[in-house]
Short mmCIF file of C-alpha atoms in Angstrom, two decimals:
data_model
loop_
_atom_site.label_atom_id
_atom_site.label_comp_id
_atom_site.label_asym_id
_atom_site.label_seq_id
_atom_site.Cartn_x
_atom_site.Cartn_y
_atom_site.Cartn_z
CA MET N 1 -47.86 -16.80 38.62
CA ASP N 2 -50.61 -15.23 36.54
CA LYS N 3 -48.53 -13.50 33.96
CA LEU N 4 -47.23 -14.99 30.77
CA ILE N 5 -43.67 -16.30 30.87
CA TYR N 6 -42.46 -15.88 27.33
CA LEU N 7 -39.42 -18.04 26.62
CA ASP N 8 -39.72 -18.32 22.86
CA ASN N 9 -37.72 -15.29 21.80
CA ALA N 10 -35.94 -17.26 19.07
CA SER N 11 -39.34 -17.67 17.45
CA THR N 12 -40.30 -14.04 17.65
CA THR N 13 -40.02 -11.13 20.05
CA GLN N 14 -42.14 -8.35 21.44
CA VAL N 15 -41.97 -5.10 19.51
CA TYR N 16 -40.52 -2.69 22.03
CA PRO N 17 -42.68 0.33 22.82
CA GLU N 18 -39.97 2.72 21.62
CA VAL N 19 -39.74 0.80 18.34
CA PHE N 20 -43.49 0.99 17.88
CA LYS N 21 -43.46 4.65 18.79
CA ALA N 22 -40.84 5.37 16.15
CA MET N 23 -42.87 3.49 13.53
CA LYS N 24 -46.27 5.04 14.21
CA PRO N 25 -45.88 8.37 12.39
CA TYR N 26 -44.94 6.52 9.20
CA PHE N 27 -48.36 4.90 9.05
CA THR N 28 -50.52 7.93 9.58
CA GLU N 29 -48.46 11.09 9.23
CA TYR N 30 -45.58 10.53 6.85
CA TYR N 31 -47.26 8.02 4.59
CA GLY N 32 -45.68 9.34 1.41
CA ASN N 33 -44.05 6.99 -1.06
CA PRO N 34 -40.27 7.39 -0.77
CA SER N 35 -40.02 7.32 -4.58
CA SER N 36 -42.26 10.38 -5.02
CA ILE N 37 -40.78 13.71 -5.95
CA TYR N 38 -42.68 16.13 -3.67
CA SER N 39 -41.17 17.23 -0.42
CA PHE N 40 -43.83 15.51 1.71
CA ALA N 41 -42.50 12.13 0.57
CA GLY N 42 -39.02 13.27 1.49
CA GLU N 43 -39.74 12.44 5.15
CA SER N 44 -40.31 8.82 4.20
CA LYS N 45 -37.18 8.67 2.12
CA LYS N 46 -35.14 10.25 4.89
CA ALA N 47 -36.44 7.69 7.37
CA VAL N 48 -35.53 4.79 5.08
CA ASP N 49 -32.05 6.20 4.48
CA SER N 50 -31.48 6.72 8.17
CA ALA N 51 -32.46 3.12 9.01
CA ARG N 52 -30.19 1.87 6.24
CA ASP N 53 -27.29 3.88 7.66
CA LYS N 54 -27.81 2.47 11.15
CA ILE N 55 -27.89 -1.12 9.94
CA ALA N 56 -24.89 -0.67 7.66
CA GLY N 57 -22.96 0.90 10.52
CA PHE N 58 -23.73 -1.99 12.81
CA ILE N 59 -22.32 -4.66 10.48
CA GLY N 60 -19.47 -2.62 9.01
CA ALA N 61 -21.08 -2.32 5.58
CA LYS N 62 -21.83 0.58 3.25
CA PRO N 63 -25.44 1.79 3.24
CA GLU N 64 -25.82 0.95 -0.44
CA GLU N 65 -25.02 -2.67 0.36
CA ILE N 66 -28.17 -3.08 2.52
CA TYR N 67 -31.28 -4.25 0.65
CA PHE N 68 -34.55 -4.32 2.55
CA THR N 69 -36.70 -7.43 2.14
CA ALA N 70 -39.81 -8.89 3.74
CA GLY N 71 -37.71 -10.91 6.18
CA GLY N 72 -35.17 -13.64 6.74
CA SER N 73 -36.74 -16.28 4.52
CA GLU N 74 -36.92 -13.95 1.54
CA SER N 75 -33.31 -12.88 2.11
CA ASP N 76 -32.12 -16.49 2.23
CA ASN N 77 -34.08 -17.40 -0.89
CA TRP N 78 -32.82 -14.38 -2.76
CA ALA N 79 -29.17 -14.85 -1.81
CA ILE N 80 -29.05 -18.50 -2.81
CA LYS N 81 -31.29 -18.57 -5.88
CA ALA N 82 -29.88 -15.41 -7.37
CA THR N 83 -26.30 -16.52 -6.81
CA ALA N 84 -27.09 -19.82 -8.47
CA GLN N 85 -28.54 -17.99 -11.44
CA ALA N 86 -25.82 -15.40 -11.78
CA TYR N 87 -22.85 -17.71 -11.29
CA SER N 88 -24.04 -20.91 -12.97
CA GLY N 89 -21.61 -20.18 -15.80
CA LYS N 90 -18.76 -20.65 -13.31
CA GLY N 91 -20.20 -23.76 -11.71
CA LYS N 92 -23.25 -25.43 -10.27
CA HIS N 93 -22.01 -26.59 -6.90
CA ILE N 94 -23.16 -25.19 -3.55
CA ILE N 95 -21.98 -26.07 -0.05
CA THR N 96 -24.19 -25.70 3.00
CA THR N 97 -24.77 -27.58 6.26
CA THR N 98 -27.22 -30.12 7.58
CA ILE N 99 -28.41 -27.77 10.34
CA GLU N 100 -29.47 -24.73 8.29
CA HIS N 101 -32.93 -23.24 8.59
CA HIS N 102 -35.43 -24.60 6.07
CA ALA N 103 -35.33 -21.27 4.23
CA VAL N 104 -31.82 -22.32 3.18
CA LEU N 105 -32.24 -26.10 3.05
CA HIS N 106 -35.44 -26.15 1.03
CA THR N 107 -34.07 -23.50 -1.32
CA CYS N 108 -31.00 -25.68 -1.91
CA GLN N 109 -33.23 -28.71 -2.46
CA ALA N 110 -35.25 -26.74 -5.00
CA LEU N 111 -32.01 -25.88 -6.83
CA GLU N 112 -30.98 -29.53 -6.83
CA LYS N 113 -34.09 -30.23 -8.87
CA GLN N 114 -32.86 -27.64 -11.35
CA GLY N 115 -29.53 -29.34 -11.89
CA PHE N 116 -27.40 -27.83 -9.12
CA GLU N 117 -25.35 -30.01 -6.84
CA VAL N 118 -25.40 -29.33 -3.12
CA THR N 119 -23.05 -30.74 -0.49
CA TYR N 120 -24.46 -30.73 3.04
CA ILE N 121 -21.69 -30.54 5.62
CA ASN N 122 -22.15 -32.33 8.93
CA THR N 123 -21.58 -30.91 12.36
CA ASP N 124 -20.10 -32.44 15.45
CA SER N 125 -22.34 -33.68 18.25
CA GLU N 126 -22.55 -30.16 19.67
CA GLY N 127 -23.68 -28.67 16.38
CA ILE N 128 -20.46 -26.98 15.24
CA VAL N 129 -19.73 -27.24 11.54
CA ASP N 130 -16.78 -29.45 10.64
CA ILE N 131 -14.43 -27.02 8.92
CA ASN N 132 -12.22 -29.78 7.54
CA GLU N 133 -15.18 -31.48 5.93
CA LEU N 134 -16.14 -28.12 4.48
CA LYS N 135 -12.65 -27.57 3.14
CA ALA N 136 -12.64 -31.01 1.55
CA ALA N 137 -16.00 -30.38 -0.11
CA ILE N 138 -14.75 -27.38 -2.09
CA ARG N 139 -14.50 -28.04 -5.83
CA PRO N 140 -13.45 -25.92 -8.80
CA ASP N 141 -17.14 -25.48 -9.68
CA THR N 142 -18.24 -24.43 -6.17
CA ILE N 143 -19.96 -21.06 -6.42
CA LEU N 144 -21.44 -20.55 -2.98
CA ILE N 145 -20.93 -21.52 0.65
CA SER N 146 -23.91 -20.84 2.90
CA VAL N 147 -23.46 -21.39 6.64
CA MET N 148 -25.63 -19.87 9.33
CA MET N 149 -24.06 -17.61 11.93
CA ALA N 150 -25.92 -19.22 14.84
CA ASN N 151 -28.40 -22.05 14.82
CA ASN N 152 -32.04 -21.23 15.53
CA GLU N 153 -32.79 -24.39 17.49
CA ILE N 154 -29.71 -25.19 19.53
CA GLY N 155 -28.10 -21.75 19.43
CA THR N 156 -24.68 -23.03 18.41
CA ILE N 157 -22.43 -20.26 17.07
CA GLN N 158 -20.57 -21.22 13.91
CA PRO N 159 -16.97 -20.29 13.05
CA VAL N 160 -18.05 -17.86 10.30
CA ALA N 161 -14.79 -15.88 10.29
CA GLU N 162 -12.85 -19.04 9.54
CA ILE N 163 -15.36 -20.12 6.89
CA GLY N 164 -15.35 -16.67 5.31
CA LYS N 165 -11.57 -16.67 5.13
CA LEU N 166 -11.59 -20.06 3.47
CA ALA N 167 -14.24 -18.97 0.96
CA LYS N 168 -12.29 -15.84 0.11
CA GLU N 169 -9.08 -17.79 -0.43
CA LYS N 170 -10.90 -20.06 -2.85
CA ASP N 171 -12.76 -17.19 -4.49
CA ILE N 172 -16.18 -18.58 -3.55
CA LEU N 173 -19.11 -16.42 -2.41
CA PHE N 174 -20.01 -16.72 1.25
CA HIS N 175 -23.56 -16.23 2.47
CA THR N 176 -24.54 -16.39 6.12
CA ASP N 177 -28.04 -16.67 7.53
CA ALA N 178 -27.68 -14.37 10.54
CA VAL N 179 -31.38 -14.29 11.42
CA GLN N 180 -30.81 -15.64 14.94
CA ALA N 181 -27.44 -14.01 15.54
CA PHE N 182 -28.31 -10.52 14.35
CA GLY N 183 -28.65 -8.24 17.35
CA GLN N 184 -27.18 -10.90 19.63
CA LEU N 185 -23.57 -10.92 18.45
CA PRO N 186 -21.30 -8.22 17.08
CA ILE N 187 -20.96 -8.68 13.31
CA ASN N 188 -18.42 -7.28 10.89
CA VAL N 189 -18.84 -8.36 7.29
CA ASP N 190 -15.27 -7.45 6.36
CA ASP N 191 -13.60 -9.22 9.26
CA CYS N 192 -15.61 -12.37 8.50
CA HIS N 193 -15.36 -12.02 4.70
CA ILE N 194 -19.12 -12.23 4.36
CA ASP N 195 -20.49 -11.53 0.87
CA MET N 196 -24.16 -11.85 1.74
CA LEU N 197 -25.95 -11.78 5.06
CA SER N 198 -29.63 -12.37 5.85
CA ALA N 199 -31.37 -10.84 8.82
CA SER N 200 -34.88 -10.27 10.10
CA GLY N 201 -36.49 -7.55 12.21
CA HIS N 202 -38.79 -9.50 14.48
CA LYS N 203 -36.05 -11.49 16.20
CA LEU N 204 -34.63 -8.38 17.87
CA ASN N 205 -37.76 -6.66 19.13
CA GLY N 206 -38.53 -5.12 15.77
CA PRO N 207 -41.62 -5.69 13.63
CA LYS N 208 -42.46 -8.76 11.56
CA GLY N 209 -42.41 -8.64 7.78
CA ILE N 210 -39.17 -6.71 7.47
CA GLY N 211 -35.60 -7.86 7.04
CA PHE N 212 -32.66 -7.23 4.81
CA LEU N 213 -30.03 -8.85 2.70
CA TYR N 214 -26.54 -7.42 2.80
CA ILE N 215 -24.92 -7.84 -0.61
CA ARG N 216 -21.25 -6.93 -0.88
CA LYS N 217 -20.50 -4.45 -3.61
CA GLY N 218 -19.31 -6.35 -6.67
CA VAL N 219 -21.42 -9.44 -6.09
CA LYS N 220 -23.32 -9.86 -9.31
CA ILE N 221 -26.67 -11.16 -8.13
CA ARG N 222 -29.78 -9.71 -9.74
CA SER N 223 -33.21 -8.75 -8.63
CA PHE N 224 -35.48 -11.38 -7.21
CA VAL N 225 -38.57 -9.16 -7.44
CA HIS N 226 -38.93 -7.18 -10.65
CA GLY N 227 -41.12 -4.15 -11.22
CA GLY N 228 -39.54 -1.03 -9.81
CA ALA N 229 -36.37 0.90 -9.17
CA GLN N 230 -36.45 0.53 -5.38
CA GLU N 231 -33.42 -0.85 -3.56
CA ARG N 232 -31.05 0.04 -6.38
CA LYS N 233 -33.30 -1.84 -8.82
CA ARG N 234 -32.56 -5.06 -7.01
CA ARG N 235 -35.75 -5.48 -5.04
CA ALA N 236 -38.86 -3.90 -6.51
CA GLY N 237 -41.87 -2.88 -4.45
CA THR N 238 -42.76 0.20 -2.46
CA GLU N 239 -40.67 0.22 0.70
CA ASN N 240 -42.27 -0.95 3.94
CA VAL N 241 -41.41 2.40 5.50
CA PRO N 242 -42.81 1.82 9.01
CA GLY N 243 -41.19 -1.63 9.05
CA ILE N 244 -37.86 -0.23 7.94
CA VAL N 245 -38.04 2.50 10.59
CA GLY N 246 -38.90 -0.15 13.18
CA LEU N 247 -36.00 -2.32 12.10
CA GLY N 248 -33.62 0.62 12.24
CA THR N 249 -34.77 1.58 15.72
CA ALA N 250 -34.58 -2.02 16.91
CA VAL N 251 -31.03 -2.33 15.61
CA GLU N 252 -30.01 0.93 17.23
CA ARG N 253 -31.39 -0.29 20.51
CA ALA N 254 -29.90 -3.77 20.17
CA VAL N 255 -26.44 -2.33 19.55
CA LYS N 256 -26.71 -0.11 22.60
CA THR N 257 -27.86 -2.89 24.93
CA MET N 258 -26.00 -5.83 23.42
CA GLU N 259 -23.14 -6.22 25.82
CA GLU N 260 -25.14 -5.78 29.00
CA ARG N 261 -28.07 -7.80 27.69
CA ALA N 262 -25.91 -10.71 26.54
CA GLY N 263 -24.12 -10.75 29.89
CA LYS N 264 -27.36 -10.85 31.82
CA GLU N 265 -28.98 -13.41 29.56
CA LYS N 266 -25.95 -15.65 29.64
CA GLU N 267 -25.95 -15.67 33.41
CA LEU N 268 -29.64 -16.53 33.56
CA ARG N 269 -29.32 -19.09 30.78
CA ASP N 270 -26.54 -20.87 32.65
CA TYR N 271 -28.59 -20.75 35.83
CA LEU N 272 -31.49 -22.39 33.97
CA ILE N 273 -29.27 -25.00 32.31
CA ASP N 274 -27.50 -25.89 35.57
CA ARG N 275 -30.73 -26.27 37.49
CA VAL N 276 -32.50 -28.34 34.85
CA LEU N 277 -29.54 -30.68 34.33
CA GLU N 278 -29.07 -31.08 38.04
CA GLU N 279 -32.66 -31.43 39.15
CA ILE N 280 -34.29 -33.38 36.34
CA PRO N 281 -32.97 -36.89 35.71
CA TYR N 282 -32.45 -38.37 32.23
CA CYS N 283 -32.11 -35.05 30.53
CA ARG N 284 -29.44 -33.51 28.30
CA LEU N 285 -28.47 -30.15 26.92
CA ASN N 286 -28.46 -29.95 23.13
CA GLY N 287 -25.79 -27.81 21.49
CA HIS N 288 -22.48 -26.49 22.76
CA ARG N 289 -22.22 -25.59 26.43
CA THR N 290 -20.55 -22.21 25.84
CA GLU N 291 -20.41 -21.52 22.09
CA ARG N 292 -24.12 -20.77 21.98
CA LEU N 293 -26.34 -17.72 21.82
CA ALA N 294 -26.67 -16.01 25.17
CA ASN N 295 -30.43 -16.58 25.32
CA ASN N 296 -30.69 -20.17 24.08
CA ALA N 297 -31.25 -23.33 26.11
CA ASN N 298 -32.31 -26.56 24.43
CA PHE N 299 -32.96 -29.74 26.39
CA SER N 300 -34.04 -33.27 25.66
CA PHE N 301 -36.02 -35.15 28.27
CA ARG N 302 -35.97 -38.90 27.74
CA PHE N 303 -39.20 -40.93 27.67
CA ILE N 304 -41.50 -38.00 26.97
CA GLU N 305 -42.74 -36.22 23.88
CA GLY N 306 -42.31 -32.54 23.18
CA GLU N 307 -45.80 -31.47 22.22
CA SER N 308 -47.29 -32.88 25.41
CA LEU N 309 -44.63 -31.01 27.32
CA LEU N 310 -45.41 -27.75 25.50
CA ILE N 311 -49.15 -28.01 26.14
CA ARG N 312 -48.58 -28.66 29.82
CA LEU N 313 -46.16 -25.73 30.02
CA ASP N 314 -48.74 -23.58 28.25
CA MET N 315 -51.30 -24.53 30.90
CA LYS N 316 -48.91 -22.98 33.41
CA GLY N 317 -48.48 -19.86 31.33
CA ILE N 318 -45.06 -20.77 29.91
CA CYS N 319 -44.29 -20.41 26.19
CA GLY N 320 -41.55 -22.61 24.75
CA SER N 321 -40.99 -24.62 21.60
CA SER N 322 -40.01 -28.14 20.67
CA GLY N 323 -38.33 -30.03 17.86
CA SER N 324 -40.81 -32.86 18.20
CA ALA N 325 -42.48 -34.13 15.04
CA CYS N 326 -45.89 -33.18 16.32
CA THR N 327 -44.97 -29.53 16.35
CA SER N 328 -43.50 -29.60 12.87
CA GLY N 329 -46.49 -31.06 11.04
CA SER N 330 -44.51 -34.09 9.85
CA LEU N 331 -43.64 -37.39 11.44
CA ASP N 332 -39.97 -36.56 11.71
CA PRO N 333 -38.50 -34.61 14.59
CA SER N 334 -36.18 -31.63 14.11
CA HIS N 335 -33.57 -32.11 11.38
CA VAL N 336 -31.10 -30.21 13.54
CA LEU N 337 -31.40 -32.58 16.48
CA LEU N 338 -31.11 -35.58 14.16
CA ALA N 339 -28.09 -33.96 12.49
CA ILE N 340 -26.23 -33.69 15.80
CA GLY N 341 -26.83 -37.40 16.25
CA LEU N 342 -29.81 -37.65 18.59
CA PRO N 343 -31.95 -40.77 18.17
CA HIS N 344 -35.52 -40.04 17.06
CA GLU N 345 -37.15 -40.74 20.42
CA ILE N 346 -34.81 -38.34 22.22
CA ALA N 347 -35.24 -35.67 19.57
CA HIS N 348 -39.02 -35.96 20.05
CA GLY N 349 -38.60 -35.01 23.71
CA SER N 350 -36.86 -31.72 23.14
CA LEU N 351 -37.63 -28.31 24.55
CA ARG N 352 -36.19 -24.99 23.45
CA LEU N 353 -36.39 -22.10 25.89
CA THR N 354 -35.09 -18.77 24.62
CA LEU N 355 -34.77 -15.92 27.05
CA GLY N 356 -35.46 -12.26 26.50
CA GLU N 357 -34.06 -9.09 27.93
CA ASP N 358 -36.82 -8.98 30.53
CA THR N 359 -36.57 -12.58 31.71
CA THR N 360 -36.04 -12.80 35.46
CA ARG N 361 -34.54 -15.38 37.77
CA GLU N 362 -37.91 -15.72 39.53
CA GLU N 363 -39.53 -16.65 36.24
CA LEU N 364 -36.88 -19.28 35.62
CA ASP N 365 -37.35 -20.68 39.14
CA TYR N 366 -41.05 -21.05 38.38
CA VAL N 367 -40.25 -22.70 35.04
CA VAL N 368 -37.84 -25.21 36.61
CA GLU N 369 -40.39 -26.19 39.25
CA ALA N 370 -43.09 -26.52 36.58
CA LEU N 371 -40.77 -28.60 34.41
CA LYS N 372 -39.93 -30.97 37.25
CA GLU N 373 -43.59 -31.61 37.90
CA ILE N 374 -44.59 -31.93 34.24
CA VAL N 375 -41.69 -34.14 33.18
CA SER N 376 -42.28 -36.48 36.09
CA GLY N 377 -46.05 -36.58 35.36
CA LEU N 378 -45.53 -37.36 31.70
CA ARG N 379 -42.99 -40.04 32.55
CA ASP N 380 -45.52 -41.66 34.87
CA MET N 381 -47.74 -42.21 31.89
CA SER N 382 -44.98 -43.13 29.44
CA PRO N 383 -44.65 -46.78 28.36
CA LEU N 384 -41.00 -46.05 27.50
CA TYR N 385 -40.30 -44.99 31.07
CA GLU N 386 -42.18 -48.01 32.41
CA ASP N 387 -40.00 -50.32 30.31
CA PHE N 388 -36.87 -48.48 31.40
CA VAL N 389 -37.72 -48.75 35.10
CA LYS N 390 -38.62 -52.44 34.80
CA LYS N 391 -35.42 -53.17 32.91
CA ASN N 392 -33.38 -51.40 35.56
CA ALA N 393 -35.15 -53.26 38.35
CA LYS N 394 -34.38 -56.56 36.65
CA GLU N 395 -30.73 -55.70 36.20
CA ASN N 396 -30.24 -54.72 39.81
CA MET O 1 -55.95 -26.36 17.48
CA TYR O 2 -57.56 -29.01 19.70
CA SER O 3 -61.23 -29.32 20.69
CA GLU O 4 -62.23 -28.74 24.30
CA LYS O 5 -62.83 -32.46 24.73
CA VAL O 6 -59.32 -33.28 23.51
CA MET O 7 -57.87 -30.73 25.90
CA ASP O 8 -59.98 -32.10 28.75
CA HIS O 9 -58.77 -35.66 28.11
CA PHE O 10 -55.19 -34.43 27.76
CA GLU O 11 -55.34 -32.42 30.95
CA HIS O 12 -57.23 -35.07 32.92
CA PRO O 13 -56.48 -38.36 31.22
CA ARG O 14 -58.78 -41.18 32.36
CA ASN O 15 -57.48 -44.64 33.26
CA VAL O 16 -53.76 -43.93 33.25
CA GLY O 17 -51.66 -46.70 34.71
CA GLU O 18 -50.89 -50.39 34.60
CA ILE O 19 -52.81 -53.54 35.46
CA GLU O 20 -50.76 -56.27 37.07
CA ASP O 21 -51.35 -59.68 35.57
CA ALA O 22 -53.57 -58.12 32.92
CA SER O 23 -55.71 -60.38 30.74
CA GLY O 24 -54.24 -58.72 27.70
CA VAL O 25 -51.60 -56.07 26.98
CA GLY O 26 -51.01 -54.39 23.63
CA THR O 27 -48.32 -51.91 22.64
CA VAL O 28 -48.37 -50.16 19.27
CA GLY O 29 -46.56 -47.34 17.49
CA ASN O 30 -42.88 -46.62 17.66
CA ALA O 31 -40.61 -44.11 19.28
CA LYS O 32 -39.22 -43.04 15.94
CA CYS O 33 -42.52 -41.49 14.97
CA GLY O 34 -43.07 -40.12 18.43
CA ASP O 35 -46.11 -42.16 19.49
CA ILE O 36 -46.31 -45.32 21.57
CA MET O 37 -49.53 -46.54 23.18
CA ARG O 38 -49.90 -49.41 25.59
CA ILE O 39 -53.29 -50.71 26.71
CA TYR O 40 -53.88 -53.11 29.60
CA LEU O 41 -57.17 -55.01 29.74
CA ASP O 42 -58.70 -56.86 32.67
CA ILE O 43 -61.35 -59.16 31.17
CA ASP O 44 -63.65 -61.32 33.31
CA GLU O 45 -64.91 -64.84 32.61
CA ASN O 46 -67.93 -63.44 30.74
CA GLN O 47 -65.58 -61.62 28.37
CA ILE O 48 -66.51 -58.25 29.79
CA ILE O 49 -63.77 -55.65 30.08
CA ARG O 50 -63.77 -55.08 33.82
CA ASP O 51 -60.93 -52.61 33.83
CA VAL O 52 -58.64 -50.89 31.38
CA LYS O 53 -55.52 -48.78 31.81
CA PHE O 54 -53.17 -47.10 29.41
CA LYS O 55 -49.75 -45.56 29.08
CA THR O 56 -48.83 -43.32 26.19
CA PHE O 57 -45.71 -41.62 24.93
CA GLY O 58 -46.88 -39.03 22.45
CA CYS O 59 -48.48 -35.71 21.68
CA GLY O 60 -51.64 -34.20 23.12
CA ALA O 61 -53.83 -36.01 20.61
CA ALA O 62 -52.16 -39.34 21.34
CA VAL O 63 -52.84 -38.97 25.06
CA ALA O 64 -56.43 -37.82 24.51
CA THR O 65 -57.28 -40.63 22.07
CA SER O 66 -55.82 -43.23 24.43
CA SER O 67 -57.84 -41.81 27.28
CA MET O 68 -61.05 -41.69 25.25
CA ALA O 69 -60.53 -45.20 23.87
CA THR O 70 -60.22 -46.59 27.39
CA GLU O 71 -63.47 -44.89 28.39
CA LEU O 72 -65.24 -46.28 25.36
CA VAL O 73 -64.27 -49.90 26.05
CA LYS O 74 -64.56 -49.99 29.82
CA GLY O 75 -67.41 -52.21 30.96
CA LYS O 76 -68.03 -53.42 27.43
CA SER O 77 -67.90 -56.93 26.03
CA ILE O 78 -64.98 -57.77 23.82
CA GLN O 79 -67.28 -57.79 20.82
CA GLU O 80 -68.48 -54.29 21.69
CA ALA O 81 -64.86 -53.22 22.16
CA MET O 82 -64.18 -54.38 18.61
CA GLN O 83 -66.65 -51.73 17.45
CA VAL O 84 -64.57 -48.93 18.96
CA THR O 85 -63.00 -47.72 15.76
CA ASN O 86 -60.70 -44.77 15.26
CA LYS O 87 -63.71 -42.91 13.85
CA ALA O 88 -65.67 -43.56 17.02
CA VAL O 89 -62.78 -42.27 19.13
CA MET O 90 -62.44 -39.17 16.97
CA GLU O 91 -66.15 -38.44 17.07
CA ALA O 92 -66.22 -38.84 20.82
CA LEU O 93 -63.46 -36.23 21.01
CA ASP O 94 -65.30 -33.80 18.70
CA GLY O 95 -62.70 -34.34 16.00
CA LEU O 96 -58.95 -34.06 15.60
CA PRO O 97 -56.77 -31.86 13.38
CA PRO O 98 -56.00 -33.69 10.10
CA VAL O 99 -52.33 -34.25 10.98
CA LYS O 100 -53.40 -36.01 14.17
CA VAL O 101 -55.79 -38.55 12.67
CA HIS O 102 -53.08 -41.20 12.88
CA CYS O 103 -53.24 -40.91 16.68
CA SER O 104 -56.82 -42.19 16.65
CA LEU O 105 -55.76 -45.09 14.44
CA LEU O 106 -53.12 -45.86 17.02
CA ALA O 107 -55.77 -45.99 19.77
CA GLU O 108 -57.89 -48.46 17.81
CA GLU O 109 -54.81 -50.50 17.05
CA ALA O 110 -53.76 -50.54 20.71
CA ILE O 111 -57.14 -51.91 21.81
CA HIS O 112 -56.93 -54.56 19.11
CA ALA O 113 -53.40 -55.48 20.11
CA ALA O 114 -54.45 -55.94 23.72
CA LEU O 115 -57.45 -58.05 22.65
CA TRP O 116 -55.17 -60.11 20.44
CA ASP O 117 -52.88 -60.75 23.38
CA TYR O 118 -55.90 -61.79 25.47
CA ALA O 119 -57.16 -64.09 22.70
CA GLU O 120 -53.76 -65.71 22.31
CA LYS O 121 -53.33 -66.25 26.03
CA HIS O 122 -56.78 -67.82 26.31
CA ASP O 123 -56.58 -69.61 23.03
CA ILE O 124 -59.81 -68.11 21.69
CA LYS O 125 -60.73 -66.43 18.45
CA ILE O 126 -62.32 -62.99 18.38
CA GLU O 127 -64.55 -62.34 15.42
CA GLY O 128 -63.03 -59.77 13.07
CA LEU O 129 -59.75 -59.38 14.99
CA GLU O 130 -56.56 -59.50 12.99
CA LYS O 131 -52.98 -59.78 14.18
CA PRO O 132 -51.84 -56.24 14.98
CA LYS O 133 -49.27 -54.58 12.80
CA SER O 134 -46.16 -53.72 14.70
CA ASP O 135 -46.09 -50.17 13.36
CA ILE O 136 -49.16 -48.41 12.11
CA HIS O 137 -47.13 -45.76 10.34
CA GLU O 138 -45.73 -48.18 7.83
CA GLY O 139 -47.12 -47.12 4.48
CA GLY O 140 -48.94 -44.29 6.21
CA GLU O 141 -49.65 -40.78 5.03
CA GLU O 142 -47.50 -39.43 2.30
CA GLU O 143 -45.49 -36.33 2.93
CA GLU O 144 -46.58 -33.23 1.14
CA GLU O 145 -44.52 -31.90 -1.68
CA ASP O 146 -43.69 -28.43 -0.51
CA TYR O 147 -41.31 -26.98 -2.99
#
């Protein structure tokens, strides 16, 4: 197979041609600043408003509750830091989980250095947040609960409706990092009692560098970027008009295709999971078997290391990702895989494959065959596998 | 991110395998950090390394440094093999990304561990050889402060 097999859609996605097409005029034709008074700039303003309407409609929010940002990480930072600042008079305690994205975890750690207390809730071995532990962690001074909607590595979908209900009962703000879930799952901020929600454009075939934070009306958090009246004075800076248009178009498209796409991806994902688990020995699926994003498969292959696996897959034109230390720039493997209880050496041998709308069964057949060959080749040169085989031979 | 030489040694690793009844075997690293290297040496009566094989669990750089280290010591005397430092391995590979330098240390350490095993088995002393550390990462690089 000569063409690229892209199975890293949780990392980023292709901008769809229709999304790009919708964006293009806002670079070269309607380049006016939406804040300007003349009618030429009105086109830009209209485009921004229209995108805001589409996004608000999709999550059951009001348009004025959608604040455009530069992406998911900014949204997470804003939601958490600004809540901490605005509500520190009420308390300085925040609850989150051990499997959040670093945009949440590192932000919480930064707040800990400023005198906030953070409780990190564990998950079960499949990566689902322990709701009882969460309930028990709530204190009178808890100001925020931040739990992701779906995990970026293992795809596990969290019980956000239950968590939101609990937060509301206790009068605590609830933020959810929906970067991976947005465009994959139906979301209603009222049904789930969500006060703040982070999302990003490039995970759903939109452009990079654009995202938004939903902030429920009445939540007191202030601007994170000062210097202008944009976004209801809460996020200064001239709007990324083409990005916003792209995000709006991507959302519109994602809503339209969601049901069919998720159905198709789920079927292919299960096909991939079944084949890998059946045909490759000493391998496991990470995350919940069914409560996971339709496009996410995450495996651990014992006795081998993830980066080696990724390079060999790349040589065969396959793009995937791994939670191995070598791909993270530190010596520790993925905090998510450790949090669900995997030993270090098994976490190092992980592989995440995330499907896209255009993924085909033929591609997955090719990937499974490639994986079989690569895993077996890497095991042949693994001292861990050698020890395992010798130990087994001795025992039998 | 890797040089062509690293990629070549990763794609076509030299001297992969085991040596039965090896003169010396050394295993270094640990699974926790994601790198384990094992080197087998076959050393003749003149203390020349007749054959060398390796097995490695680790990233692309770990595989490439193991492979290069085996090439550098094959056919050499044990004293010459002592000169195969991590720097020599890195240079032979046209360099490594900074975060992967520890892999080359591991390769040097694996050779030393195998030589140590040989020396112990034959009750000899090799000039400049020290007992290998069980884990080269202990007290290793410090993590960056990133917030």
